[in-house]
Amino acid sequence: MQIIRYPEKNTWEQLLKRPAFDTRELEYTVSAILGDVKENGDAALRRYTAQFDKVTLEEIAVTAEEFEAANAVLDESLKTAIRTAATNIETFHRAQVEPVTMLETMPGVQCWRKPVGIEKVGLYIPGGTAPLFSTILMLAIPARLAGCSEIVLCTPPGKNGAVHPAVLWAARYTGITQVFKTGGVQAIGAMAYGTESVPKVYKIFGPGNQYVTCAKQLVNSAGVAIDMPAGPSEVAVFADDSCVPAFVAADLLSQAEHGADSQVLLVTTSKTVIAAVEQEVAAQLALLPRKELAVKALDNSKLVLVNDRDEAMDMLNAYAPEHLIMACENDEALATRVVNAGSVFLGNYSPESAGDYASGTNHTLPTNGYATAYSGVSVDSFVKKITFQRLSREGLQALAPAIEAMAAAEGLEAHRNAVSIRIKNL
Amino acid sequence: MQIIRYPEKNTWEQLLKRPAFDTRELEYTVSAILGDVKENGDAALRRYTAQFDKVTLEEIAVTAEEFEAANAVLDESLKTAIRTAATNIETFHRAQVEPVTMLETMPGVQCWRKPVGIEKVGLYIPGGTAPLFSTILMLAIPARLAGCSEIVLCTPPGKNGAVHPAVLWAARYTGITQVFKTGGVQAIGAMAYGTESVPKVYKIFGPGNQYVTCAKQLVNSAGVAIDMPAGPSEVAVFADDSCVPAFVAADLLSQAEHGADSQVLLVTTSKTVIAAVEQEVAAQLALLPRKELAVKALDNSKLVLVNDRDEAMDMLNAYAPEHLIMACENDEALATRVVNAGSVFLGNYSPESAGDYASGTNHTLPTNGYATAYSGVSVDSFVKKITFQRLSREGLQALAPAIEAMAAAEGLEAHRNAVSIRIKNL
């Protein structure tokens, strides 16, 4: 970890820079796979699954028997944990479901906005060593609350040809019945274009490696919506002398274990905190199974000493972290000054892990500085908000002079006439 | 206009297809201009303004004197019209401002979501013959309601070196003070990268030609957020025998006059409506100043006769129109079945022009079938919704078993430890 003391403001940009995450060099490879899936459908999916996942698939769709087997084998305590998390996530996201409010902007001019679920959405869940069943809760629960009528999930099979039971159980628990054993670029292509097995969707959600990210960007340019642009996961912590250095160290490490490219930043007003956190990180790191990954991430991480809370907030807003932990006095007052962040964790007993899994907030969040302009996933991400209006004769009559004057001034005579012809007929 | 009678469902996809709108062939030209602006800032803006707008700029920023001159010259009746429209737009959009709701998902687990305005946003307003001052209202009013602290507007100057007075007046009326005389690709580059005069922004909004659309796509891939992907404007009308064919014809023409690539679709259950609308279009077209553009758009437009209301709704949802006018009996009941549309206009006295200018709804809407997954511009478009959480010791203790079980099952030991280390210290 690099320690930086009282950096001048003109050095911040360099200091807070993320490593470049440019997927353009992958575009050629990724485009070829997407094109192949578009043209050859299931046959291409089977071919890539054999090549990348070393599995010869019978059925691409997960069968009812496989869901049952997952249910039979999954540990009861994990089911209980998933149920608890799902309940909290549902409680938090249900409050985001927007009612329809009928407004009369002028007498006789009724306008309203109605959230309508995106009909067909696709969720991508990566495979690999850590089965990210928690992400299913974070995507499927808001999708269901939004009223999406078709929810498709793609995930690569393990070497035994099966999907991890926790993934299948979480999918079924959240009401997903269409799970397909296909991963990587080919899964994104399957959901973007549709194949014999996998339905085409209008919006694709979920994390993935650089190839998946590149595939999502490419299908997005071609007209399929995606949740948000992606980058490596990151946490920033603001801590003062009221923090518990062991807790801060644990939070930094929980981010660092995600991968070598994870970003970890501590901003503090206290010299003693820096020293204590550094010592705690070393002690806790030694015990971690994913130590090697964490060490690499820590090489790029920074502990920054600043003059005061104002400077800390300026720096954190300039960084725009995905996760921001505030382990400090009067945290709630200071948190009102957060402008750029994905999700904020206040106090000594709100670790990022709480939001990652079970407190109720969503863990699909903007990385890479995108928190300046993007929100995390919410029910909003799964709906279109359609506006409606109905004008009575009187309403149109009252509004006509304004519309006619503006249309005429914009040189759009037919726009004006669409009003004038109605007024003439009143 | 093509008349299509009772098309088989398997022909719909072809029937409803939009013309391809591929900006990739422009990428080389557009990239070069963007790169030039990034490197050379104001000097590049001046050069392109001289080249494309035939104007040698003294100041790129509009001066206080220019705002005053616009105020002095603008017609009072147009100011009144703009004020009326702005009031309705503000009323409708103010209802979209989301309150912060504090939730306790479990005892001791407080979670909330707070909308925070995107700090820096850029609005692009095209120049050309029709000065789109109405779009300023549609973008600046929600931006201000959202709490965006810096709102920048770029628009090309006319041949006299000045910006149209209605544009300047609408900008100042909606609280925008930073207006820059630069248009096209160079304006998008200026807002994406910043120049000596033009501040860099985090999100760019507004319509434009294919070059502007391509520029927005390119800066979006490079990390700047944009309002939505763009395509030619379009309207679909559903009409039955209760409609007034002259009104329907006026609505179709008001869309057709936008440009040769505008899309116009009438779906009806009535043979007589088709004949009557066709006749009315011919009669009204003859009187329009933008007749030539409208004729070209009408060449691609379709009048479709369907069997019943169910089939009509299925077809309209498959088309996913930007604007949908429903001139039919029991329109409100039928409108509950709209799944894919940008904005819906109900009854015989709700022309699209009403929403284009003054009823209160936003006119920046998803085209090109994007209404399947995208919403129109709203206050949502100008905020990030940041989540916050605070767990008490008791809250963390209650939640700990769920977090620990899930983190362990995902193989993320440091995530588990961030909780365990706190529980041990309680």
JSON list of C-alpha atoms in Angstrom, two decimals, chain B residues 20-217:
[
{"chain": "B", "resi": 20, "resn": "ALA", "atom": "CA", "xyz": [-31.36, 1.08, -40.61]},
{"chain": "B", "resi": 21, "resn": "PHE", "atom": "CA", "xyz": [-29.72, 3.99, -38.84]},
{"chain": "B", "resi": 22, "resn": "ASP", "atom": "CA", "xyz": [-26.09, 3.04, -38.67]},
{"chain": "B", "resi": 23, "resn": "THR", "atom": "CA", "xyz": [-23.65, 5.75, -37.74]},
{"chain": "B", "resi": 24, "resn": "ARG", "atom": "CA", "xyz": [-20.59, 3.52, -37.90]},
{"chain": "B", "resi": 25, "resn": "GLU", "atom": "CA", "xyz": [-19.58, 4.79, -41.32]},
{"chain": "B", "resi": 26, "resn": "LEU", "atom": "CA", "xyz": [-19.38, 8.30, -39.86]},
{"chain": "B", "resi": 27, "resn": "GLU", "atom": "CA", "xyz": [-17.11, 7.20, -37.03]},
{"chain": "B", "resi": 28, "resn": "TYR", "atom": "CA", "xyz": [-13.85, 8.02, -38.75]},
{"chain": "B", "resi": 29, "resn": "THR", "atom": "CA", "xyz": [-14.81, 11.63, -39.48]},
{"chain": "B", "resi": 30, "resn": "VAL", "atom": "CA", "xyz": [-16.47, 12.15, -36.13]},
{"chain": "B", "resi": 31, "resn": "SER", "atom": "CA", "xyz": [-13.57, 10.62, -34.16]},
{"chain": "B", "resi": 32, "resn": "ALA", "atom": "CA", "xyz": [-11.14, 12.97, -35.87]},
{"chain": "B", "resi": 33, "resn": "ILE", "atom": "CA", "xyz": [-13.14, 16.05, -34.87]},
{"chain": "B", "resi": 34, "resn": "LEU", "atom": "CA", "xyz": [-13.56, 14.80, -31.29]},
{"chain": "B", "resi": 35, "resn": "GLY", "atom": "CA", "xyz": [-9.83, 14.14, -31.03]},
{"chain": "B", "resi": 36, "resn": "ASP", "atom": "CA", "xyz": [-9.05, 17.59, -32.40]},
{"chain": "B", "resi": 37, "resn": "VAL", "atom": "CA", "xyz": [-11.33, 19.26, -29.83]},
{"chain": "B", "resi": 38, "resn": "LYS", "atom": "CA", "xyz": [-9.82, 17.16, -27.03]},
{"chain": "B", "resi": 39, "resn": "GLU", "atom": "CA", "xyz": [-6.33, 18.23, -28.04]},
{"chain": "B", "resi": 40, "resn": "ASN", "atom": "CA", "xyz": [-6.82, 21.79, -29.20]},
{"chain": "B", "resi": 41, "resn": "GLY", "atom": "CA", "xyz": [-9.80, 23.02, -27.18]},
{"chain": "B", "resi": 42, "resn": "ASP", "atom": "CA", "xyz": [-11.17, 26.42, -28.08]},
{"chain": "B", "resi": 43, "resn": "ALA", "atom": "CA", "xyz": [-8.89, 26.75, -31.10]},
{"chain": "B", "resi": 44, "resn": "ALA", "atom": "CA", "xyz": [-10.54, 23.69, -32.63]},
{"chain": "B", "resi": 45, "resn": "LEU", "atom": "CA", "xyz": [-14.01, 25.02, -31.79]},
{"chain": "B", "resi": 46, "resn": "ARG", "atom": "CA", "xyz": [-13.23, 28.31, -33.54]},
{"chain": "B", "resi": 47, "resn": "ARG", "atom": "CA", "xyz": [-11.86, 26.49, -36.56]},
{"chain": "B", "resi": 48, "resn": "TYR", "atom": "CA", "xyz": [-14.91, 24.21, -36.97]},
{"chain": "B", "resi": 49, "resn": "THR", "atom": "CA", "xyz": [-17.31, 27.08, -36.37]},
{"chain": "B", "resi": 50, "resn": "ALA", "atom": "CA", "xyz": [-15.59, 29.00, -39.18]},
{"chain": "B", "resi": 51, "resn": "GLN", "atom": "CA", "xyz": [-15.70, 25.91, -41.40]},
{"chain": "B", "resi": 52, "resn": "PHE", "atom": "CA", "xyz": [-19.24, 24.63, -40.74]},
{"chain": "B", "resi": 53, "resn": "ASP", "atom": "CA", "xyz": [-21.16, 27.65, -39.52]},
{"chain": "B", "resi": 54, "resn": "LYS", "atom": "CA", "xyz": [-19.27, 30.24, -41.62]},
{"chain": "B", "resi": 55, "resn": "VAL", "atom": "CA", "xyz": [-18.77, 32.42, -38.59]},
{"chain": "B", "resi": 56, "resn": "THR", "atom": "CA", "xyz": [-15.61, 33.85, -37.04]},
{"chain": "B", "resi": 57, "resn": "LEU", "atom": "CA", "xyz": [-16.24, 33.90, -33.32]},
{"chain": "B", "resi": 58, "resn": "GLU", "atom": "CA", "xyz": [-14.92, 36.56, -30.98]},
{"chain": "B", "resi": 59, "resn": "GLU", "atom": "CA", "xyz": [-16.22, 35.02, -27.76]},
{"chain": "B", "resi": 60, "resn": "ILE", "atom": "CA", "xyz": [-17.40, 31.42, -27.64]},
{"chain": "B", "resi": 61, "resn": "ALA", "atom": "CA", "xyz": [-19.50, 32.11, -24.54]},
{"chain": "B", "resi": 62, "resn": "VAL", "atom": "CA", "xyz": [-22.69, 34.11, -25.03]},
{"chain": "B", "resi": 63, "resn": "THR", "atom": "CA", "xyz": [-22.32, 37.44, -23.21]},
{"chain": "B", "resi": 64, "resn": "ALA", "atom": "CA", "xyz": [-24.71, 39.19, -20.84]},
{"chain": "B", "resi": 65, "resn": "GLU", "atom": "CA", "xyz": [-25.28, 41.77, -23.57]},
{"chain": "B", "resi": 66, "resn": "GLU", "atom": "CA", "xyz": [-26.37, 39.09, -26.00]},
{"chain": "B", "resi": 67, "resn": "PHE", "atom": "CA", "xyz": [-28.87, 37.69, -23.47]},
{"chain": "B", "resi": 68, "resn": "GLU", "atom": "CA", "xyz": [-30.20, 41.25, -23.00]},
{"chain": "B", "resi": 69, "resn": "ALA", "atom": "CA", "xyz": [-30.47, 41.83, -26.73]},
{"chain": "B", "resi": 70, "resn": "ALA", "atom": "CA", "xyz": [-32.45, 38.59, -27.11]},
{"chain": "B", "resi": 71, "resn": "ASN", "atom": "CA", "xyz": [-34.78, 39.72, -24.35]},
{"chain": "B", "resi": 72, "resn": "ALA", "atom": "CA", "xyz": [-35.31, 43.06, -26.07]},
{"chain": "B", "resi": 73, "resn": "VAL", "atom": "CA", "xyz": [-36.08, 41.60, -29.47]},
{"chain": "B", "resi": 74, "resn": "LEU", "atom": "CA", "xyz": [-38.23, 38.55, -28.63]},
{"chain": "B", "resi": 75, "resn": "ASP", "atom": "CA", "xyz": [-41.94, 38.82, -29.24]},
{"chain": "B", "resi": 76, "resn": "GLU", "atom": "CA", "xyz": [-43.95, 39.20, -26.03]},
{"chain": "B", "resi": 77, "resn": "SER", "atom": "CA", "xyz": [-46.55, 36.64, -27.14]},
{"chain": "B", "resi": 78, "resn": "LEU", "atom": "CA", "xyz": [-43.83, 34.03, -27.61]},
{"chain": "B", "resi": 79, "resn": "LYS", "atom": "CA", "xyz": [-42.48, 34.79, -24.12]},
{"chain": "B", "resi": 80, "resn": "THR", "atom": "CA", "xyz": [-45.97, 34.25, -22.73]},
{"chain": "B", "resi": 81, "resn": "ALA", "atom": "CA", "xyz": [-46.24, 30.95, -24.59]},
{"chain": "B", "resi": 82, "resn": "ILE", "atom": "CA", "xyz": [-42.86, 29.80, -23.26]},
{"chain": "B", "resi": 83, "resn": "ARG", "atom": "CA", "xyz": [-43.85, 30.80, -19.72]},
{"chain": "B", "resi": 84, "resn": "THR", "atom": "CA", "xyz": [-47.09, 28.78, -19.98]},
{"chain": "B", "resi": 85, "resn": "ALA", "atom": "CA", "xyz": [-45.26, 25.74, -21.29]},
{"chain": "B", "resi": 86, "resn": "ALA", "atom": "CA", "xyz": [-42.52, 26.06, -18.66]},
{"chain": "B", "resi": 87, "resn": "THR", "atom": "CA", "xyz": [-45.07, 26.23, -15.86]},
{"chain": "B", "resi": 88, "resn": "ASN", "atom": "CA", "xyz": [-46.76, 23.02, -17.02]},
{"chain": "B", "resi": 89, "resn": "ILE", "atom": "CA", "xyz": [-43.46, 21.23, -17.58]},
{"chain": "B", "resi": 90, "resn": "GLU", "atom": "CA", "xyz": [-42.31, 22.26, -14.13]},
{"chain": "B", "resi": 91, "resn": "THR", "atom": "CA", "xyz": [-45.58, 21.07, -12.54]},
{"chain": "B", "resi": 92, "resn": "PHE", "atom": "CA", "xyz": [-45.33, 17.68, -14.22]},
{"chain": "B", "resi": 93, "resn": "HIS", "atom": "CA", "xyz": [-41.65, 17.16, -13.50]},
{"chain": "B", "resi": 94, "resn": "ARG", "atom": "CA", "xyz": [-41.72, 18.45, -9.93]},
{"chain": "B", "resi": 95, "resn": "ALA", "atom": "CA", "xyz": [-43.88, 15.43, -9.05]},
{"chain": "B", "resi": 96, "resn": "GLN", "atom": "CA", "xyz": [-40.97, 13.23, -10.16]},
{"chain": "B", "resi": 97, "resn": "VAL", "atom": "CA", "xyz": [-38.64, 14.58, -7.48]},
{"chain": "B", "resi": 98, "resn": "GLU", "atom": "CA", "xyz": [-38.29, 11.64, -5.13]},
{"chain": "B", "resi": 99, "resn": "PRO", "atom": "CA", "xyz": [-38.36, 12.09, -1.37]},
{"chain": "B", "resi": 100, "resn": "VAL", "atom": "CA", "xyz": [-35.83, 10.26, 0.77]},
{"chain": "B", "resi": 101, "resn": "THR", "atom": "CA", "xyz": [-37.58, 7.40, 2.55]},
{"chain": "B", "resi": 102, "resn": "MET", "atom": "CA", "xyz": [-35.80, 5.92, 5.53]},
{"chain": "B", "resi": 103, "resn": "LEU", "atom": "CA", "xyz": [-36.49, 2.20, 5.83]},
{"chain": "B", "resi": 104, "resn": "GLU", "atom": "CA", "xyz": [-35.65, -0.26, 8.53]},
{"chain": "B", "resi": 105, "resn": "THR", "atom": "CA", "xyz": [-35.33, -3.54, 6.64]},
{"chain": "B", "resi": 106, "resn": "MET", "atom": "CA", "xyz": [-34.63, -5.32, 9.95]},
{"chain": "B", "resi": 107, "resn": "PRO", "atom": "CA", "xyz": [-34.42, -3.87, 13.46]},
{"chain": "B", "resi": 108, "resn": "GLY", "atom": "CA", "xyz": [-31.18, -1.88, 13.54]},
{"chain": "B", "resi": 109, "resn": "VAL", "atom": "CA", "xyz": [-30.65, -2.02, 9.76]},
{"chain": "B", "resi": 110, "resn": "GLN", "atom": "CA", "xyz": [-31.50, 1.39, 8.32]},
{"chain": "B", "resi": 111, "resn": "CYS", "atom": "CA", "xyz": [-31.34, 1.84, 4.56]},
{"chain": "B", "resi": 112, "resn": "TRP", "atom": "CA", "xyz": [-32.34, 4.78, 2.39]},
{"chain": "B", "resi": 113, "resn": "ARG", "atom": "CA", "xyz": [-31.94, 6.13, -1.11]},
{"chain": "B", "resi": 114, "resn": "LYS", "atom": "CA", "xyz": [-31.28, 9.76, -1.90]},
{"chain": "B", "resi": 115, "resn": "PRO", "atom": "CA", "xyz": [-31.48, 11.34, -5.33]},
{"chain": "B", "resi": 116, "resn": "VAL", "atom": "CA", "xyz": [-28.55, 13.68, -5.89]},
{"chain": "B", "resi": 117, "resn": "GLY", "atom": "CA", "xyz": [-28.32, 15.88, -8.98]},
{"chain": "B", "resi": 118, "resn": "ILE", "atom": "CA", "xyz": [-25.58, 15.04, -11.45]},
{"chain": "B", "resi": 119, "resn": "GLU", "atom": "CA", "xyz": [-23.16, 17.89, -10.79]},
{"chain": "B", "resi": 120, "resn": "LYS", "atom": "CA", "xyz": [-22.32, 18.86, -14.36]},
{"chain": "B", "resi": 121, "resn": "VAL", "atom": "CA", "xyz": [-24.64, 18.32, -17.30]},
{"chain": "B", "resi": 122, "resn": "GLY", "atom": "CA", "xyz": [-24.48, 19.53, -20.88]},
{"chain": "B", "resi": 123, "resn": "LEU", "atom": "CA", "xyz": [-27.42, 20.29, -23.15]},
{"chain": "B", "resi": 124, "resn": "TYR", "atom": "CA", "xyz": [-27.07, 20.31, -26.92]},
{"chain": "B", "resi": 125, "resn": "ILE", "atom": "CA", "xyz": [-29.55, 22.31, -28.96]},
{"chain": "B", "resi": 126, "resn": "PRO", "atom": "CA", "xyz": [-29.22, 22.03, -32.74]},
{"chain": "B", "resi": 127, "resn": "GLY", "atom": "CA", "xyz": [-29.24, 25.09, -34.97]},
{"chain": "B", "resi": 128, "resn": "GLY", "atom": "CA", "xyz": [-30.59, 25.16, -38.47]},
{"chain": "B", "resi": 129, "resn": "THR", "atom": "CA", "xyz": [-33.80, 26.63, -39.73]},
{"chain": "B", "resi": 130, "resn": "ALA", "atom": "CA", "xyz": [-36.02, 25.67, -36.79]},
{"chain": "B", "resi": 131, "resn": "PRO", "atom": "CA", "xyz": [-34.55, 26.88, -33.47]},
{"chain": "B", "resi": 132, "resn": "LEU", "atom": "CA", "xyz": [-35.52, 24.15, -30.98]},
{"chain": "B", "resi": 133, "resn": "PHE", "atom": "CA", "xyz": [-36.02, 26.37, -27.95]},
{"chain": "B", "resi": 134, "resn": "SER", "atom": "CA", "xyz": [-38.75, 24.00, -26.73]},
{"chain": "B", "resi": 135, "resn": "THR", "atom": "CA", "xyz": [-36.09, 21.37, -26.09]},
{"chain": "B", "resi": 136, "resn": "ILE", "atom": "CA", "xyz": [-34.36, 23.75, -23.68]},
{"chain": "B", "resi": 137, "resn": "LEU", "atom": "CA", "xyz": [-37.48, 23.70, -21.49]},
{"chain": "B", "resi": 138, "resn": "MET", "atom": "CA", "xyz": [-37.61, 19.90, -21.67]},
{"chain": "B", "resi": 139, "resn": "LEU", "atom": "CA", "xyz": [-34.00, 19.53, -20.50]},
{"chain": "B", "resi": 140, "resn": "ALA", "atom": "CA", "xyz": [-33.24, 22.55, -18.33]},
{"chain": "B", "resi": 141, "resn": "ILE", "atom": "CA", "xyz": [-36.38, 22.36, -16.17]},
{"chain": "B", "resi": 142, "resn": "PRO", "atom": "CA", "xyz": [-35.82, 18.76, -14.98]},
{"chain": "B", "resi": 143, "resn": "ALA", "atom": "CA", "xyz": [-32.08, 19.49, -14.61]},
{"chain": "B", "resi": 144, "resn": "ARG", "atom": "CA", "xyz": [-32.83, 22.36, -12.29]},
{"chain": "B", "resi": 145, "resn": "LEU", "atom": "CA", "xyz": [-35.43, 20.36, -10.34]},
{"chain": "B", "resi": 146, "resn": "ALA", "atom": "CA", "xyz": [-32.86, 17.56, -9.98]},
{"chain": "B", "resi": 147, "resn": "GLY", "atom": "CA", "xyz": [-30.39, 19.97, -8.43]},
{"chain": "B", "resi": 148, "resn": "CYS", "atom": "CA", "xyz": [-27.68, 19.83, -11.10]},
{"chain": "B", "resi": 149, "resn": "SER", "atom": "CA", "xyz": [-25.23, 22.52, -10.02]},
{"chain": "B", "resi": 150, "resn": "GLU", "atom": "CA", "xyz": [-23.67, 23.27, -13.40]},
{"chain": "B", "resi": 151, "resn": "ILE", "atom": "CA", "xyz": [-25.80, 23.31, -16.56]},
{"chain": "B", "resi": 152, "resn": "VAL", "atom": "CA", "xyz": [-23.99, 24.06, -19.81]},
{"chain": "B", "resi": 153, "resn": "LEU", "atom": "CA", "xyz": [-25.70, 24.63, -23.15]},
{"chain": "B", "resi": 154, "resn": "CYS", "atom": "CA", "xyz": [-24.06, 24.44, -26.57]},
{"chain": "B", "resi": 155, "resn": "THR", "atom": "CA", "xyz": [-25.74, 25.52, -29.79]},
{"chain": "B", "resi": 156, "resn": "PRO", "atom": "CA", "xyz": [-24.32, 26.63, -33.13]},
{"chain": "B", "resi": 157, "resn": "PRO", "atom": "CA", "xyz": [-24.48, 30.32, -34.03]},
{"chain": "B", "resi": 158, "resn": "GLY", "atom": "CA", "xyz": [-26.43, 31.49, -37.06]},
{"chain": "B", "resi": 159, "resn": "LYS", "atom": "CA", "xyz": [-24.66, 33.01, -40.04]},
{"chain": "B", "resi": 160, "resn": "ASN", "atom": "CA", "xyz": [-24.82, 36.40, -38.32]},
{"chain": "B", "resi": 161, "resn": "GLY", "atom": "CA", "xyz": [-22.76, 35.00, -35.45]},
{"chain": "B", "resi": 162, "resn": "ALA", "atom": "CA", "xyz": [-25.67, 35.19, -33.02]},
{"chain": "B", "resi": 163, "resn": "VAL", "atom": "CA", "xyz": [-27.77, 32.55, -31.33]},
{"chain": "B", "resi": 164, "resn": "HIS", "atom": "CA", "xyz": [-31.52, 32.73, -32.06]},
{"chain": "B", "resi": 165, "resn": "PRO", "atom": "CA", "xyz": [-33.17, 35.02, -29.48]},
{"chain": "B", "resi": 166, "resn": "ALA", "atom": "CA", "xyz": [-35.80, 32.42, -28.54]},
{"chain": "B", "resi": 167, "resn": "VAL", "atom": "CA", "xyz": [-33.01, 30.00, -27.61]},
{"chain": "B", "resi": 168, "resn": "LEU", "atom": "CA", "xyz": [-31.23, 32.57, -25.46]},
{"chain": "B", "resi": 169, "resn": "TRP", "atom": "CA", "xyz": [-34.44, 33.76, -23.86]},
{"chain": "B", "resi": 170, "resn": "ALA", "atom": "CA", "xyz": [-35.59, 30.20, -23.02]},
{"chain": "B", "resi": 171, "resn": "ALA", "atom": "CA", "xyz": [-32.13, 29.40, -21.64]},
{"chain": "B", "resi": 172, "resn": "ARG", "atom": "CA", "xyz": [-32.09, 32.41, -19.36]},
{"chain": "B", "resi": 173, "resn": "TYR", "atom": "CA", "xyz": [-35.72, 31.88, -18.37]},
{"chain": "B", "resi": 174, "resn": "THR", "atom": "CA", "xyz": [-34.87, 28.37, -17.19]},
{"chain": "B", "resi": 175, "resn": "GLY", "atom": "CA", "xyz": [-31.82, 29.58, -15.29]},
{"chain": "B", "resi": 176, "resn": "ILE", "atom": "CA", "xyz": [-29.02, 28.67, -17.70]},
{"chain": "B", "resi": 177, "resn": "THR", "atom": "CA", "xyz": [-26.26, 31.23, -17.80]},
{"chain": "B", "resi": 178, "resn": "GLN", "atom": "CA", "xyz": [-23.54, 29.28, -19.59]},
{"chain": "B", "resi": 179, "resn": "VAL", "atom": "CA", "xyz": [-24.39, 29.15, -23.30]},
{"chain": "B", "resi": 180, "resn": "PHE", "atom": "CA", "xyz": [-21.66, 28.47, -25.85]},
{"chain": "B", "resi": 181, "resn": "LYS", "atom": "CA", "xyz": [-21.73, 29.13, -29.58]},
{"chain": "B", "resi": 182, "resn": "THR", "atom": "CA", "xyz": [-20.57, 25.81, -30.87]},
{"chain": "B", "resi": 183, "resn": "GLY", "atom": "CA", "xyz": [-22.49, 23.11, -32.64]},
{"chain": "B", "resi": 184, "resn": "GLY", "atom": "CA", "xyz": [-22.30, 19.64, -34.11]},
{"chain": "B", "resi": 185, "resn": "VAL", "atom": "CA", "xyz": [-19.64, 17.11, -33.22]},
{"chain": "B", "resi": 186, "resn": "GLN", "atom": "CA", "xyz": [-17.32, 19.82, -31.85]},
{"chain": "B", "resi": 187, "resn": "ALA", "atom": "CA", "xyz": [-19.95, 20.84, -29.28]},
{"chain": "B", "resi": 188, "resn": "ILE", "atom": "CA", "xyz": [-20.25, 17.25, -28.04]},
{"chain": "B", "resi": 189, "resn": "GLY", "atom": "CA", "xyz": [-16.46, 17.03, -27.85]},
{"chain": "B", "resi": 190, "resn": "ALA", "atom": "CA", "xyz": [-16.26, 20.33, -25.95]},
{"chain": "B", "resi": 191, "resn": "MET", "atom": "CA", "xyz": [-18.71, 19.13, -23.29]},
{"chain": "B", "resi": 192, "resn": "ALA", "atom": "CA", "xyz": [-17.15, 15.66, -23.09]},
{"chain": "B", "resi": 193, "resn": "TYR", "atom": "CA", "xyz": [-13.55, 16.79, -22.65]},
{"chain": "B", "resi": 194, "resn": "GLY", "atom": "CA", "xyz": [-13.83, 20.45, -21.65]},
{"chain": "B", "resi": 195, "resn": "THR", "atom": "CA", "xyz": [-12.01, 23.33, -23.37]},
{"chain": "B", "resi": 196, "resn": "GLU", "atom": "CA", "xyz": [-10.70, 26.66, -22.11]},
{"chain": "B", "resi": 197, "resn": "SER", "atom": "CA", "xyz": [-14.23, 28.08, -22.48]},
{"chain": "B", "resi": 198, "resn": "VAL", "atom": "CA", "xyz": [-16.57, 25.11, -22.20]},
{"chain": "B", "resi": 199, "resn": "PRO", "atom": "CA", "xyz": [-16.67, 23.11, -18.94]},
{"chain": "B", "resi": 200, "resn": "LYS", "atom": "CA", "xyz": [-16.42, 19.32, -19.08]},
{"chain": "B", "resi": 201, "resn": "VAL", "atom": "CA", "xyz": [-19.66, 17.61, -18.03]},
{"chain": "B", "resi": 202, "resn": "TYR", "atom": "CA", "xyz": [-20.62, 14.12, -16.82]},
{"chain": "B", "resi": 203, "resn": "LYS", "atom": "CA", "xyz": [-23.74, 13.64, -18.95]},
{"chain": "B", "resi": 204, "resn": "ILE", "atom": "CA", "xyz": [-24.81, 15.05, -22.31]},
{"chain": "B", "resi": 205, "resn": "PHE", "atom": "CA", "xyz": [-28.43, 15.51, -23.40]},
{"chain": "B", "resi": 206, "resn": "GLY", "atom": "CA", "xyz": [-30.19, 16.63, -26.52]},
{"chain": "B", "resi": 207, "resn": "PRO", "atom": "CA", "xyz": [-31.09, 15.91, -30.11]},
{"chain": "B", "resi": 208, "resn": "GLY", "atom": "CA", "xyz": [-28.96, 16.24, -33.20]},
{"chain": "B", "resi": 209, "resn": "ASN", "atom": "CA", "xyz": [-28.25, 14.98, -36.68]},
{"chain": "B", "resi": 210, "resn": "GLN", "atom": "CA", "xyz": [-26.44, 11.72, -37.45]},
{"chain": "B", "resi": 211, "resn": "TYR", "atom": "CA", "xyz": [-23.04, 13.29, -36.78]},
{"chain": "B", "resi": 212, "resn": "VAL", "atom": "CA", "xyz": [-24.12, 14.51, -33.36]},
{"chain": "B", "resi": 213, "resn": "THR", "atom": "CA", "xyz": [-25.69, 11.11, -32.62]},
{"chain": "B", "resi": 214, "resn": "CYS", "atom": "CA", "xyz": [-22.46, 9.37, -33.61]},
{"chain": "B", "resi": 215, "resn": "ALA", "atom": "CA", "xyz": [-20.41, 11.79, -31.47]},
{"chain": "B", "resi": 216, "resn": "LYS", "atom": "CA", "xyz": [-22.66, 11.11, -28.47]},
{"chain": "B", "resi": 217, "resn": "GLN", "atom": "CA", "xyz": [-22.24, 7.36, -28.96]}
]
